[in-house]
Amino acid sequence: MKLGIAAIAAEADDLEARLGPRGAVRHIRAEIARAGRYARPHLYRLHDEIARRHPAMMSA
């Protein structure tokens, strides 16, 4: 499980570096809307990781 958590954190780092926190959240939300049901748990975990890092941004 720790490998999965580390992979999510690394992917969140990459998205934040490329798109910034707000852009990363927008990107993930768009992917959730497009994704099939099997991809969604991963995307929700990724969204939750960024939300944990930037809680004030998630209320907007």
PDB file of N, CA and C in Angstrom:
ATOM      1  N   MET A   1       0.822  -1.201   0.000  1.00  0.00           N
ATOM      2  CA  MET A   1       0.000   0.000   0.000  1.00  0.00           C
ATOM      3  C   MET A   1       0.864   1.263   0.000  1.00  0.00           C
ATOM      4  N   LYS A   2       2.013   1.209   0.703  1.00  0.00           N
ATOM      5  CA  LYS A   2       2.868   2.389   0.741  1.00  0.00           C
ATOM      6  C   LYS A   2       3.390   2.756  -0.637  1.00  0.00           C
ATOM      7  N   LEU A   3       3.648   1.757  -1.462  1.00  0.00           N
ATOM      8  CA  LEU A   3       4.094   2.043  -2.818  1.00  0.00           C
ATOM      9  C   LEU A   3       3.014   2.802  -3.568  1.00  0.00           C
ATOM     10  N   GLY A   4       1.769   2.426  -3.382  1.00  0.00           N
ATOM     11  CA  GLY A   4       0.664   3.128  -4.024  1.00  0.00           C
ATOM     12  C   GLY A   4       0.563   4.567  -3.555  1.00  0.00           C
ATOM     13  N   ILE A   5       0.726   4.777  -2.269  1.00  0.00           N
ATOM     14  CA  ILE A   5       0.666   6.126  -1.708  1.00  0.00           C
ATOM     15  C   ILE A   5       1.829   6.963  -2.238  1.00  0.00           C
ATOM     16  N   ALA A   6       3.003   6.354  -2.309  1.00  0.00           N
ATOM     17  CA  ALA A   6       4.173   7.074  -2.829  1.00  0.00           C
ATOM     18  C   ALA A   6       3.981   7.415  -4.304  1.00  0.00           C
ATOM     19  N   ALA A   7       3.382   6.513  -5.052  1.00  0.00           N
ATOM     20  CA  ALA A   7       3.137   6.774  -6.474  1.00  0.00           C
ATOM     21  C   ALA A   7       2.134   7.906  -6.656  1.00  0.00           C
ATOM     22  N   ILE A   8       1.087   7.925  -5.844  1.00  0.00           N
ATOM     23  CA  ILE A   8       0.096   9.007  -5.900  1.00  0.00           C
ATOM     24  C   ILE A   8       0.761  10.336  -5.567  1.00  0.00           C
ATOM     25  N   ALA A   9       1.585  10.348  -4.521  1.00  0.00           N
ATOM     26  CA  ALA A   9       2.270  11.582  -4.124  1.00  0.00           C
ATOM     27  C   ALA A   9       3.206  12.067  -5.234  1.00  0.00           C
ATOM     28  N   ALA A  10       3.913  11.136  -5.868  1.00  0.00           N
ATOM     29  CA  ALA A  10       4.818  11.519  -6.956  1.00  0.00           C
ATOM     30  C   ALA A  10       4.041  12.072  -8.144  1.00  0.00           C
ATOM     31  N   GLU A  11       2.904  11.458  -8.464  1.00  0.00           N
ATOM     32  CA  GLU A  11       2.087  11.956  -9.573  1.00  0.00           C
ATOM     33  C   GLU A  11       1.500  13.331  -9.244  1.00  0.00           C
ATOM     34  N   ALA A  12       1.087  13.520  -7.989  1.00  0.00           N
ATOM     35  CA  ALA A  12       0.578  14.828  -7.568  1.00  0.00           C
ATOM     36  C   ALA A  12       1.676  15.881  -7.672  1.00  0.00           C
ATOM     37  N   ASP A  13       2.895  15.522  -7.246  1.00  0.00           N
ATOM     38  CA  ASP A  13       4.036  16.441  -7.369  1.00  0.00           C
ATOM     39  C   ASP A  13       4.252  16.853  -8.820  1.00  0.00           C
ATOM     40  N   ASP A  14       4.214  15.872  -9.713  1.00  0.00           N
ATOM     41  CA  ASP A  14       4.437  16.147 -11.130  1.00  0.00           C
ATOM     42  C   ASP A  14       3.361  17.073 -11.688  1.00  0.00           C
ATOM     43  N   LEU A  15       2.098  16.783 -11.387  1.00  0.00           N
ATOM     44  CA  LEU A  15       1.007  17.632 -11.887  1.00  0.00           C
ATOM     45  C   LEU A  15       1.108  19.051 -11.337  1.00  0.00           C
ATOM     46  N   GLU A  16       1.413  19.166 -10.043  1.00  0.00           N
ATOM     47  CA  GLU A  16       1.538  20.495  -9.443  1.00  0.00           C
ATOM     48  C   GLU A  16       2.713  21.262 -10.051  1.00  0.00           C
ATOM     49  N   ALA A  17       3.796  20.570 -10.347  1.00  0.00           N
ATOM     50  CA  ALA A  17       4.960  21.242 -10.944  1.00  0.00           C
ATOM     51  C   ALA A  17       4.637  21.734 -12.347  1.00  0.00           C
ATOM     52  N   ARG A  18       3.886  20.949 -13.102  1.00  0.00           N
ATOM     53  CA  ARG A  18       3.573  21.331 -14.484  1.00  0.00           C
ATOM     54  C   ARG A  18       2.431  22.325 -14.583  1.00  0.00           C
ATOM     55  N   LEU A  19       1.398  22.163 -13.742  1.00  0.00           N
ATOM     56  CA  LEU A  19       0.173  22.948 -13.912  1.00  0.00           C
ATOM     57  C   LEU A  19      -0.145  23.883 -12.750  1.00  0.00           C
ATOM     58  N   GLY A  20       0.591  23.775 -11.657  1.00  0.00           N
ATOM     59  CA  GLY A  20       0.246  24.513 -10.454  1.00  0.00           C
ATOM     60  C   GLY A  20      -0.892  23.789  -9.741  1.00  0.00           C
ATOM     61  N   PRO A  21      -1.115  24.084  -8.470  1.00  0.00           N
ATOM     62  CA  PRO A  21      -2.149  23.373  -7.715  1.00  0.00           C
ATOM     63  C   PRO A  21      -3.552  23.511  -8.326  1.00  0.00           C
ATOM     64  N   ARG A  22      -3.923  24.713  -8.674  1.00  0.00           N
ATOM     65  CA  ARG A  22      -5.271  24.935  -9.226  1.00  0.00           C
ATOM     66  C   ARG A  22      -5.434  24.244 -10.579  1.00  0.00           C
ATOM     67  N   GLY A  23      -4.412  24.316 -11.428  1.00  0.00           N
ATOM     68  CA  GLY A  23      -4.456  23.658 -12.724  1.00  0.00           C
ATOM     69  C   GLY A  23      -4.486  22.143 -12.589  1.00  0.00           C
ATOM     70  N   ALA A  24      -3.759  21.622 -11.598  1.00  0.00           N
ATOM     71  CA  ALA A  24      -3.757  20.182 -11.363  1.00  0.00           C
ATOM     72  C   ALA A  24      -5.148  19.701 -10.955  1.00  0.00           C
ATOM     73  N   VAL A  25      -5.801  20.457 -10.093  1.00  0.00           N
ATOM     74  CA  VAL A  25      -7.149  20.080  -9.660  1.00  0.00           C
ATOM     75  C   VAL A  25      -8.110  20.134 -10.846  1.00  0.00           C
ATOM     76  N   ARG A  26      -8.026  21.161 -11.647  1.00  0.00           N
ATOM     77  CA  ARG A  26      -8.891  21.244 -12.839  1.00  0.00           C
ATOM     78  C   ARG A  26      -8.660  20.063 -13.773  1.00  0.00           C
ATOM     79  N   HIS A  27      -7.398  19.733 -13.975  1.00  0.00           N
ATOM     80  CA  HIS A  27      -7.047  18.615 -14.854  1.00  0.00           C
ATOM     81  C   HIS A  27      -7.625  17.307 -14.311  1.00  0.00           C
ATOM     82  N   ILE A  28      -7.462  17.072 -13.018  1.00  0.00           N
ATOM     83  CA  ILE A  28      -7.959  15.832 -12.422  1.00  0.00           C
ATOM     84  C   ILE A  28      -9.478  15.773 -12.489  1.00  0.00           C
ATOM     85  N   ARG A  29     -10.142  16.883 -12.203  1.00  0.00           N
ATOM     86  CA  ARG A  29     -11.608  16.889 -12.281  1.00  0.00           C
ATOM     87  C   ARG A  29     -12.091  16.603 -13.703  1.00  0.00           C
ATOM     88  N   ALA A  30     -11.394  17.126 -14.697  1.00  0.00           N
ATOM     89  CA  ALA A  30     -11.755  16.839 -16.091  1.00  0.00           C
ATOM     90  C   ALA A  30     -11.527  15.368 -16.412  1.00  0.00           C
ATOM     91  N   GLU A  31     -10.442  14.804 -15.903  1.00  0.00           N
ATOM     92  CA  GLU A  31     -10.167  13.384 -16.122  1.00  0.00           C
ATOM     93  C   GLU A  31     -11.211  12.502 -15.439  1.00  0.00           C
ATOM     94  N   ILE A  32     -11.644  12.893 -14.247  1.00  0.00           N
ATOM     95  CA  ILE A  32     -12.690  12.137 -13.546  1.00  0.00           C
ATOM     96  C   ILE A  32     -13.967  12.135 -14.377  1.00  0.00           C
ATOM     97  N   ALA A  33     -14.295  13.279 -14.954  1.00  0.00           N
ATOM     98  CA  ALA A  33     -15.513  13.377 -15.772  1.00  0.00           C
ATOM     99  C   ALA A  33     -15.426  12.486 -17.013  1.00  0.00           C
ATOM    100  N   ARG A  34     -14.222  12.335 -17.576  1.00  0.00           N
ATOM    101  CA  ARG A  34     -14.043  11.534 -18.791  1.00  0.00           C
ATOM    102  C   ARG A  34     -13.775  10.056 -18.530  1.00  0.00           C
ATOM    103  N   ALA A  35     -13.262   9.746 -17.348  1.00  0.00           N
ATOM    104  CA  ALA A  35     -12.731   8.406 -17.080  1.00  0.00           C
ATOM    105  C   ALA A  35     -13.831   7.356 -16.982  1.00  0.00           C
ATOM    106  N   GLY A  36     -13.435   6.173 -17.296  1.00  0.00           N
ATOM    107  CA  GLY A  36     -14.300   5.032 -17.055  1.00  0.00           C
ATOM    108  C   GLY A  36     -14.302   4.691 -15.578  1.00  0.00           C
ATOM    109  N   ARG A  37     -15.156   3.810 -15.199  1.00  0.00           N
ATOM    110  CA  ARG A  37     -15.308   3.513 -13.775  1.00  0.00           C
ATOM    111  C   ARG A  37     -14.077   2.881 -13.154  1.00  0.00           C
ATOM    112  N   TYR A  38     -13.221   2.264 -13.943  1.00  0.00           N
ATOM    113  CA  TYR A  38     -12.033   1.618 -13.374  1.00  0.00           C
ATOM    114  C   TYR A  38     -10.921   2.620 -13.093  1.00  0.00           C
ATOM    115  N   ALA A  39     -10.884   3.734 -13.772  1.00  0.00           N
ATOM    116  CA  ALA A  39      -9.838   4.732 -13.548  1.00  0.00           C
ATOM    117  C   ALA A  39     -10.200   5.677 -12.419  1.00  0.00           C
ATOM    118  N   ARG A  40     -11.456   5.787 -12.091  1.00  0.00           N
ATOM    119  CA  ARG A  40     -11.871   6.789 -11.116  1.00  0.00           C
ATOM    120  C   ARG A  40     -11.264   6.656  -9.724  1.00  0.00           C
ATOM    121  N   PRO A  41     -11.151   5.474  -9.119  1.00  0.00           N
ATOM    122  CA  PRO A  41     -10.559   5.421  -7.771  1.00  0.00           C
ATOM    123  C   PRO A  41      -9.162   6.040  -7.721  1.00  0.00           C
ATOM    124  N   HIS A  42      -8.347   5.777  -8.728  1.00  0.00           N
ATOM    125  CA  HIS A  42      -7.006   6.370  -8.775  1.00  0.00           C
ATOM    126  C   HIS A  42      -7.102   7.892  -8.865  1.00  0.00           C
ATOM    127  N   LEU A  43      -7.984   8.385  -9.708  1.00  0.00           N
ATOM    128  CA  LEU A  43      -8.124   9.832  -9.867  1.00  0.00           C
ATOM    129  C   LEU A  43      -8.658  10.489  -8.604  1.00  0.00           C
ATOM    130  N   TYR A  44      -9.588   9.838  -7.918  1.00  0.00           N
ATOM    131  CA  TYR A  44     -10.085  10.388  -6.657  1.00  0.00           C
ATOM    132  C   TYR A  44      -8.982  10.436  -5.601  1.00  0.00           C
ATOM    133  N   ARG A  45      -8.132   9.398  -5.548  1.00  0.00           N
ATOM    134  CA  ARG A  45      -7.014   9.419  -4.596  1.00  0.00           C
ATOM    135  C   ARG A  45      -6.043  10.539  -4.934  1.00  0.00           C
ATOM    136  N   LEU A  46      -5.799  10.744  -6.224  1.00  0.00           N
ATOM    137  CA  LEU A  46      -4.918  11.827  -6.650  1.00  0.00           C
ATOM    138  C   LEU A  46      -5.507  13.186  -6.276  1.00  0.00           C
ATOM    139  N   HIS A  47      -6.797  13.362  -6.500  1.00  0.00           N
ATOM    140  CA  HIS A  47      -7.481  14.598  -6.122  1.00  0.00           C
ATOM    141  C   HIS A  47      -7.395  14.817  -4.616  1.00  0.00           C
ATOM    142  N   ASP A  48      -7.608  13.756  -3.844  1.00  0.00           N
ATOM    143  CA  ASP A  48      -7.551  13.872  -2.385  1.00  0.00           C
ATOM    144  C   ASP A  48      -6.160  14.242  -1.895  1.00  0.00           C
ATOM    145  N   GLU A  49      -5.129  13.737  -2.572  1.00  0.00           N
ATOM    146  CA  GLU A  49      -3.757  14.077  -2.187  1.00  0.00           C
ATOM    147  C   GLU A  49      -3.499  15.571  -2.383  1.00  0.00           C
ATOM    148  N   ILE A  50      -3.927  16.122  -3.499  1.00  0.00           N
ATOM    149  CA  ILE A  50      -3.734  17.556  -3.735  1.00  0.00           C
ATOM    150  C   ILE A  50      -4.606  18.371  -2.786  1.00  0.00           C
ATOM    151  N   ALA A  51      -5.811  17.903  -2.514  1.00  0.00           N
ATOM    152  CA  ALA A  51      -6.687  18.604  -1.571  1.00  0.00           C
ATOM    153  C   ALA A  51      -6.076  18.621  -0.176  1.00  0.00           C
ATOM    154  N   ARG A  52      -5.414  17.548   0.196  1.00  0.00           N
ATOM    155  CA  ARG A  52      -4.761  17.492   1.508  1.00  0.00           C
ATOM    156  C   ARG A  52      -3.641  18.522   1.585  1.00  0.00           C
ATOM    157  N   ARG A  53      -2.940  18.722   0.489  1.00  0.00           N
ATOM    158  CA  ARG A  53      -1.830  19.685   0.469  1.00  0.00           C
ATOM    159  C   ARG A  53      -2.296  21.132   0.422  1.00  0.00           C
ATOM    160  N   HIS A  54      -3.437  21.387  -0.192  1.00  0.00           N
ATOM    161  CA  HIS A  54      -3.929  22.752  -0.395  1.00  0.00           C
ATOM    162  C   HIS A  54      -5.403  22.844   0.015  1.00  0.00           C
ATOM    163  N   PRO A  55      -5.708  22.721   1.299  1.00  0.00           N
ATOM    164  CA  PRO A  55      -7.108  22.670   1.733  1.00  0.00           C
ATOM    165  C   PRO A  55      -7.893  23.951   1.462  1.00  0.00           C
ATOM    166  N   ALA A  56      -7.271  25.092   1.513  1.00  0.00           N
ATOM    167  CA  ALA A  56      -8.005  26.342   1.293  1.00  0.00           C
ATOM    168  C   ALA A  56      -8.487  26.456  -0.151  1.00  0.00           C
ATOM    169  N   MET A  57      -7.737  25.907  -1.082  1.00  0.00           N
ATOM    170  CA  MET A  57      -8.106  25.985  -2.478  1.00  0.00           C
ATOM    171  C   MET A  57      -9.325  25.114  -2.800  1.00  0.00           C
ATOM    172  N   MET A  58      -9.550  24.061  -2.067  1.00  0.00           N
ATOM    173  CA  MET A  58     -10.626  23.131  -2.364  1.00  0.00           C
ATOM    174  C   MET A  58     -12.004  23.681  -2.024  1.00  0.00           C
ATOM    175  N   SER A  59     -12.080  24.666  -1.184  1.00  0.00           N
ATOM    176  CA  SER A  59     -13.392  25.221  -0.816  1.00  0.00           C
ATOM    177  C   SER A  59     -13.965  26.095  -1.916  1.00  0.00           C
ATOM    178  N   ALA A  60     -13.128  26.552  -2.843  1.00  0.00           N
ATOM    179  CA  ALA A  60     -13.590  27.421  -3.927  1.00  0.00           C
ATOM    180  C   ALA A  60     -14.295  26.640  -5.015  1.00  0.00           C
TER     181      ALA A  60
END
